[in-house]
Short mmCIF file of C-alpha atoms in Angstrom, two decimals:
data_model
loop_
_atom_site.label_atom_id
_atom_site.label_comp_id
_atom_site.label_asym_id
_atom_site.label_seq_id
_atom_site.Cartn_x
_atom_site.Cartn_y
_atom_site.Cartn_z
CA MET Y 1 16.85 -66.43 -13.21
CA ALA Y 2 17.46 -65.08 -9.79
CA ALA Y 3 15.06 -62.35 -8.64
CA ALA Y 4 16.58 -58.92 -8.13
CA THR Y 5 16.75 -57.91 -4.49
CA ALA Y 6 16.29 -54.35 -3.24
CA PRO Y 7 19.42 -52.86 -1.71
CA ASP Y 8 19.45 -52.75 2.10
CA ARG Y 9 18.65 -49.34 3.52
CA ASP Y 10 19.99 -47.94 6.78
CA PRO Y 11 17.29 -47.40 9.44
CA ALA Y 12 16.22 -43.81 9.99
CA PRO Y 13 18.47 -42.22 12.61
CA GLY Y 14 16.80 -41.68 15.99
CA PRO Y 15 16.97 -38.46 17.92
CA SER Y 16 20.38 -37.63 19.23
CA ARG Y 17 21.11 -37.13 22.90
CA LEU Y 18 21.25 -33.39 22.32
CA ASP Y 19 17.78 -33.44 20.73
CA ALA Y 20 16.39 -35.50 23.62
CA PHE Y 21 17.97 -33.13 26.13
CA ALA Y 22 16.54 -30.08 24.35
CA GLU Y 23 13.11 -31.75 24.22
CA GLY Y 24 13.26 -32.48 27.94
CA VAL Y 25 14.25 -28.90 28.74
CA GLY Y 26 11.45 -27.58 26.57
CA GLN Y 27 8.85 -29.81 28.20
CA SER Y 28 10.05 -28.81 31.67
CA PHE Y 29 9.84 -25.15 30.71
CA LEU Y 30 6.28 -25.62 29.47
CA VAL Y 31 5.27 -27.38 32.69
CA ILE Y 32 6.80 -24.60 34.81
CA ALA Y 33 5.14 -21.92 32.67
CA ALA Y 34 1.75 -23.66 32.90
CA THR Y 35 2.11 -23.99 36.69
CA ALA Y 36 3.12 -20.36 37.13
CA GLY Y 37 0.27 -19.24 34.90
CA GLY Y 38 -2.23 -21.36 36.83
CA MET Y 39 -1.02 -19.91 40.11
CA GLY Y 40 -1.29 -16.39 38.72
CA VAL Y 41 -4.88 -16.97 37.61
CA LEU Y 42 -5.77 -18.48 40.99
CA LEU Y 43 -4.17 -15.55 42.83
CA GLY Y 44 -6.19 -13.12 40.74
CA GLN Y 45 -9.43 -15.00 41.52
CA ILE Y 46 -8.61 -14.99 45.24
CA VAL Y 47 -7.80 -11.27 45.30
CA ARG Y 48 -11.02 -10.52 43.43
CA ARG Y 49 -13.01 -12.21 46.22
CA LEU Y 50 -11.35 -10.02 48.84
CA PHE Y 51 -12.98 -6.82 47.50
CA PRO Y 52 -15.55 -6.92 49.03
CA PRO Y 53 -14.64 -9.88 51.28
CA ARG Y 54 -16.61 -13.00 50.50
CA ILE Y 55 -15.34 -15.41 53.17
CA ASP Y 56 -17.05 -18.23 55.02
CA LYS Y 57 -16.14 -17.22 58.61
CA THR Y 58 -16.87 -20.64 60.11
CA GLU Y 59 -14.49 -22.26 57.65
CA LEU Y 60 -11.90 -19.54 58.34
CA TRP Y 61 -11.90 -20.10 62.13
CA ARG Y 62 -11.87 -23.88 61.67
CA ASN Y 63 -8.81 -23.68 59.43
CA LEU Y 64 -7.05 -21.20 61.70
CA TYR Y 65 -7.46 -23.57 64.64
CA LYS Y 66 -6.41 -26.61 62.65
CA MET Y 67 -3.37 -24.94 61.07
CA SER Y 68 -2.17 -22.59 63.83
CA VAL Y 69 -2.98 -24.18 67.17
CA LYS Y 70 -2.10 -27.71 66.09
CA SER Y 71 1.21 -26.52 64.61
CA LEU Y 72 2.40 -25.04 67.90
CA PRO Y 73 4.07 -28.18 69.34
CA ILE Y 74 6.32 -28.79 66.34
CA VAL Y 75 7.19 -25.07 66.12
CA VAL Y 76 8.05 -24.92 69.83
CA VAL Y 77 10.40 -27.91 69.63
CA THR Y 78 12.04 -26.75 66.41
CA ALA Y 79 12.57 -23.15 67.57
CA LEU Y 80 14.07 -24.08 70.95
CA PHE Y 81 16.59 -26.42 69.35
CA VAL Y 82 17.42 -23.94 66.56
CA GLY Y 83 18.44 -21.33 69.14
CA ALA Y 84 20.47 -23.90 71.04
CA ILE Y 85 22.24 -25.10 67.89
CA MET Y 86 23.21 -21.56 66.91
CA VAL Y 87 24.91 -21.03 70.26
CA ILE Y 88 26.67 -24.41 70.05
CA GLN Y 89 28.03 -23.48 66.62
CA ALA Y 90 29.17 -20.04 67.82
CA ALA Y 91 30.66 -21.27 71.10
CA PRO Y 92 34.24 -21.94 69.85
CA ILE Y 93 34.54 -18.47 68.26
CA VAL Y 94 32.99 -16.75 71.28
CA LYS Y 95 35.44 -18.49 73.62
CA ARG Y 96 38.47 -17.82 71.42
CA TYR Y 97 37.87 -14.07 71.16
CA GLY Y 98 36.16 -13.55 74.50
CA ALA Y 99 33.07 -12.11 72.84
CA GLU Y 100 30.53 -13.38 75.35
CA GLY Y 101 28.94 -9.93 75.47
CA LEU Y 102 27.99 -10.15 71.78
CA LEU Y 103 26.46 -13.61 72.02
CA GLY Y 104 22.94 -12.16 72.24
CA TRP Y 105 23.46 -10.00 69.18
CA GLY Y 106 24.96 -12.85 67.16
CA ALA Y 107 22.15 -15.26 67.99
CA GLY Y 108 19.45 -12.64 67.53
CA PHE Y 109 20.74 -11.33 64.21
CA GLY Y 110 20.76 -14.73 62.54
CA THR Y 111 17.56 -15.92 64.18
CA LEU Y 112 15.33 -12.92 63.59
CA ARG Y 113 16.43 -12.10 60.05
CA GLU Y 114 16.89 -15.52 58.52
CA ILE Y 115 16.80 -18.78 60.45
CA ALA Y 116 13.45 -18.52 62.25
CA PRO Y 117 11.38 -17.40 59.21
CA LEU Y 118 13.07 -19.90 56.90
CA LEU Y 119 12.84 -22.99 59.10
CA THR Y 120 9.31 -22.15 60.26
CA ALA Y 121 8.23 -21.81 56.64
CA LEU Y 122 9.68 -25.21 55.78
CA MET Y 123 7.96 -26.79 58.80
CA ILE Y 124 4.60 -25.22 57.94
CA SER Y 125 5.03 -26.20 54.30
CA GLY Y 126 5.55 -29.84 55.24
CA ARG Y 127 2.75 -30.01 57.76
CA VAL Y 128 0.07 -27.51 56.72
CA GLY Y 129 0.72 -27.08 52.99
CA ALA Y 130 0.90 -30.79 52.26
CA ASN Y 131 -2.19 -31.50 54.35
CA ASN Y 132 -4.12 -28.72 52.61
CA THR Y 133 -3.26 -30.13 49.18
CA ALA Y 134 -4.26 -33.65 50.25
CA GLU Y 135 -7.64 -32.42 51.49
CA LEU Y 136 -8.39 -30.33 48.41
CA GLY Y 137 -7.14 -33.04 46.06
CA THR Y 138 -9.33 -35.66 47.73
CA MET Y 139 -12.34 -33.36 47.46
CA VAL Y 140 -11.61 -32.83 43.76
CA VAL Y 141 -11.22 -36.52 42.83
CA THR Y 142 -14.32 -37.49 44.83
CA GLU Y 143 -16.27 -34.72 43.05
CA GLN Y 144 -17.11 -32.84 46.24
CA VAL Y 145 -15.96 -29.59 44.64
CA ASP Y 146 -18.28 -30.22 41.69
CA ALA Y 147 -21.09 -30.86 44.18
CA LEU Y 148 -20.48 -27.42 45.70
CA ARG Y 149 -20.80 -25.85 42.27
CA ALA Y 150 -24.02 -27.80 41.67
CA LEU Y 151 -25.40 -26.29 44.90
CA ALA Y 152 -24.46 -22.79 43.67
CA ILE Y 153 -21.70 -22.51 46.30
CA ASP Y 154 -18.51 -20.84 45.08
CA PRO Y 155 -15.63 -23.21 45.96
CA LEU Y 156 -13.12 -20.37 45.95
CA SER Y 157 -15.05 -18.36 48.53
CA PHE Y 158 -16.02 -21.38 50.63
CA LEU Y 159 -12.88 -23.51 50.46
CA ILE Y 160 -9.88 -21.69 49.03
CA LEU Y 161 -10.05 -18.17 50.47
CA PRO Y 162 -10.31 -19.28 54.15
CA ARG Y 163 -7.41 -21.69 53.66
CA PHE Y 164 -5.32 -19.10 51.83
CA ILE Y 165 -5.76 -16.54 54.63
CA SER Y 166 -5.27 -19.15 57.36
CA ILE Y 167 -1.97 -20.41 55.97
CA THR Y 168 -0.59 -16.88 55.53
CA LEU Y 169 -1.60 -15.80 59.05
CA THR Y 170 -0.40 -19.10 60.52
CA LEU Y 171 3.11 -18.65 59.17
CA PHE Y 172 3.27 -15.04 60.35
CA MET Y 173 2.14 -15.94 63.89
CA MET Y 174 4.33 -19.06 64.07
CA THR Y 175 7.36 -16.98 63.08
CA LEU Y 176 6.67 -14.61 65.99
CA TYR Y 177 6.56 -17.59 68.36
CA ALA Y 178 9.67 -19.09 66.76
CA ASP Y 179 11.61 -15.83 67.18
CA CYS Y 180 10.86 -15.68 70.91
CA LEU Y 181 11.43 -19.38 71.56
CA ALA Y 182 14.65 -19.56 69.55
CA LEU Y 183 16.07 -16.66 71.57
CA LEU Y 184 14.98 -18.41 74.76
CA GLY Y 185 16.73 -21.58 73.67
CA ALA Y 186 19.85 -19.62 72.74
CA SER Y 187 19.85 -17.83 76.09
CA LEU Y 188 19.51 -21.03 78.11
CA THR Y 189 22.21 -22.76 76.06
CA GLY Y 190 24.54 -19.78 76.37
CA ASP Y 191 24.12 -19.88 80.14
CA ALA Y 192 24.76 -23.62 80.27
CA LEU Y 193 27.72 -23.82 77.86
CA LEU Y 194 29.40 -20.41 78.05
CA SER Y 195 28.24 -19.13 81.45
CA VAL Y 196 26.66 -16.14 79.73
CA SER Y 197 23.84 -15.10 82.04
CA PRO Y 198 20.38 -14.36 80.57
CA GLN Y 199 20.86 -10.71 81.59
CA SER Y 200 24.13 -10.48 79.61
CA PHE Y 201 22.48 -12.25 76.69
CA TYR Y 202 19.61 -9.74 76.78
CA ASN Y 203 22.03 -6.78 76.99
CA GLY Y 204 23.88 -8.08 73.94
CA LEU Y 205 20.60 -8.57 72.13
CA VAL Y 206 18.97 -5.21 72.88
CA GLY Y 207 21.50 -2.98 74.62
CA SER Y 208 24.31 -3.27 72.08
CA GLY Y 209 22.43 -1.09 69.59
CA LEU Y 210 23.45 -3.43 66.75
CA LEU Y 211 20.02 -4.99 66.43
CA GLY Y 212 16.93 -2.91 65.71
CA PHE Y 213 13.27 -3.16 64.83
CA GLY Y 214 14.19 -3.30 61.15
CA ASP Y 215 15.84 -6.69 61.67
CA VAL Y 216 12.67 -8.06 63.26
CA ALA Y 217 10.48 -6.54 60.54
CA ASN Y 218 12.77 -8.01 57.88
CA GLY Y 219 12.14 -11.55 59.10
CA LEU Y 220 8.41 -11.01 59.62
CA PHE Y 221 7.99 -9.61 56.12
CA LYS Y 222 9.76 -12.67 54.72
CA SER Y 223 7.43 -14.93 56.70
CA PHE Y 224 4.41 -13.16 55.19
CA VAL Y 225 5.70 -13.68 51.65
CA PHE Y 226 6.63 -17.32 52.42
CA GLY Y 227 3.07 -17.83 53.66
CA LEU Y 228 1.68 -16.55 50.36
CA VAL Y 229 3.92 -18.97 48.47
CA ILE Y 230 2.83 -21.97 50.54
CA ALA Y 231 -0.84 -21.05 50.40
CA LEU Y 232 -0.83 -20.48 46.66
CA SER Y 233 1.13 -23.68 45.89
CA SER Y 234 -0.97 -25.93 48.11
CA CYS Y 235 -4.30 -24.57 46.82
CA HIS Y 236 -3.22 -24.66 43.17
CA PHE Y 237 -1.93 -28.24 43.21
CA GLY Y 238 -4.90 -29.38 45.29
CA LEU Y 239 -7.43 -27.98 42.84
CA SER Y 240 -5.56 -29.32 39.80
CA THR Y 241 -5.44 -32.88 41.12
CA THR Y 242 -6.37 -35.61 38.63
CA GLY Y 243 -6.00 -39.39 38.56
CA GLY Y 244 -7.62 -40.54 41.81
CA ALA Y 245 -5.61 -41.46 44.90
CA PRO Y 246 -2.23 -41.64 43.05
CA GLY Y 247 -2.92 -38.15 41.74
CA VAL Y 248 -3.41 -36.87 45.26
CA GLY Y 249 0.02 -38.22 46.19
CA ARG Y 250 1.59 -36.56 43.18
CA SER Y 251 -0.07 -33.25 44.05
CA VAL Y 252 1.22 -33.39 47.63
CA THR Y 253 4.74 -34.07 46.39
CA ALA Y 254 4.50 -31.22 43.89
CA THR Y 255 3.32 -28.87 46.63
CA VAL Y 256 6.22 -29.67 48.94
CA VAL Y 257 8.78 -29.33 46.14
CA ALA Y 258 7.31 -26.12 44.71
CA SER Y 259 6.90 -24.51 48.14
CA ALA Y 260 10.45 -25.32 49.23
CA ALA Y 261 11.95 -24.13 45.94
CA GLY Y 262 9.82 -20.98 45.99
CA ILE Y 263 10.77 -20.20 49.59
CA PHE Y 264 14.50 -20.43 48.90
CA ILE Y 265 14.33 -18.45 45.65
CA ILE Y 266 12.24 -15.67 47.19
CA ASP Y 267 14.44 -15.64 50.29
CA TYR Y 268 17.45 -15.12 48.04
CA LEU Y 269 15.76 -12.24 46.21
CA LEU Y 270 14.38 -10.59 49.35
CA SER Y 271 17.77 -10.79 51.05
CA PHE Y 272 19.19 -8.69 48.21
CA ILE Y 273 16.27 -6.26 48.13
CA LEU Y 274 15.90 -5.75 51.89
CA GLY Y 275 19.63 -5.75 52.53
#
């Protein structure tokens, strides 16, 4: 007598593509929320140490020198070429309509309000922010931060606060340099390509009355906010580093991505708010 066999059953259906997509979106949202929450907590801890100020001054001056002075060469080169590129792009229109007298205003408006703060922030993010995360991440995975706590030294006052202030001040000062150098590059290029003398360029920049202090302040305020974004991102991802040397690399990548995305999003919002 043949044994009875159990009927074949269909395997349990796996998750559909829609379910997998929804799961991925949910996980990404949780990661972003956890990162934003961690940054908010860190910002609160930093602000709390500012009243009254509890800063290691030696560490502050060391970071200011390392971040500001050593960033000057790359900022100088970038700013000079940015001003030159703006004039090269505007040259056909200026020639067609004979608007050489407004070349200074055109170059200054775009440079001071938008281009110089934005490009300087991206340069400082790549050089200073990434380096700051790598240093902090290495100190975390080699337990140097834990050693500070064991010696009753507050890592936030000794390590984070000087770096946070240094990055913010660095971006503000580098934007001032970039504004001046970009206008110098634009003036020299305008003289070479369009025969617009530096005096005519200056008259168009200042004497036209179309550009005021508010335009300069607009760009400098943006640079201050961009500096806060870079400082907060680099310190947060540096302190949250796990997984040894590969983890340091992942933290550096996360810092660069988060800083760049934050800079563009905040620039978009500030452009609406400031007008």
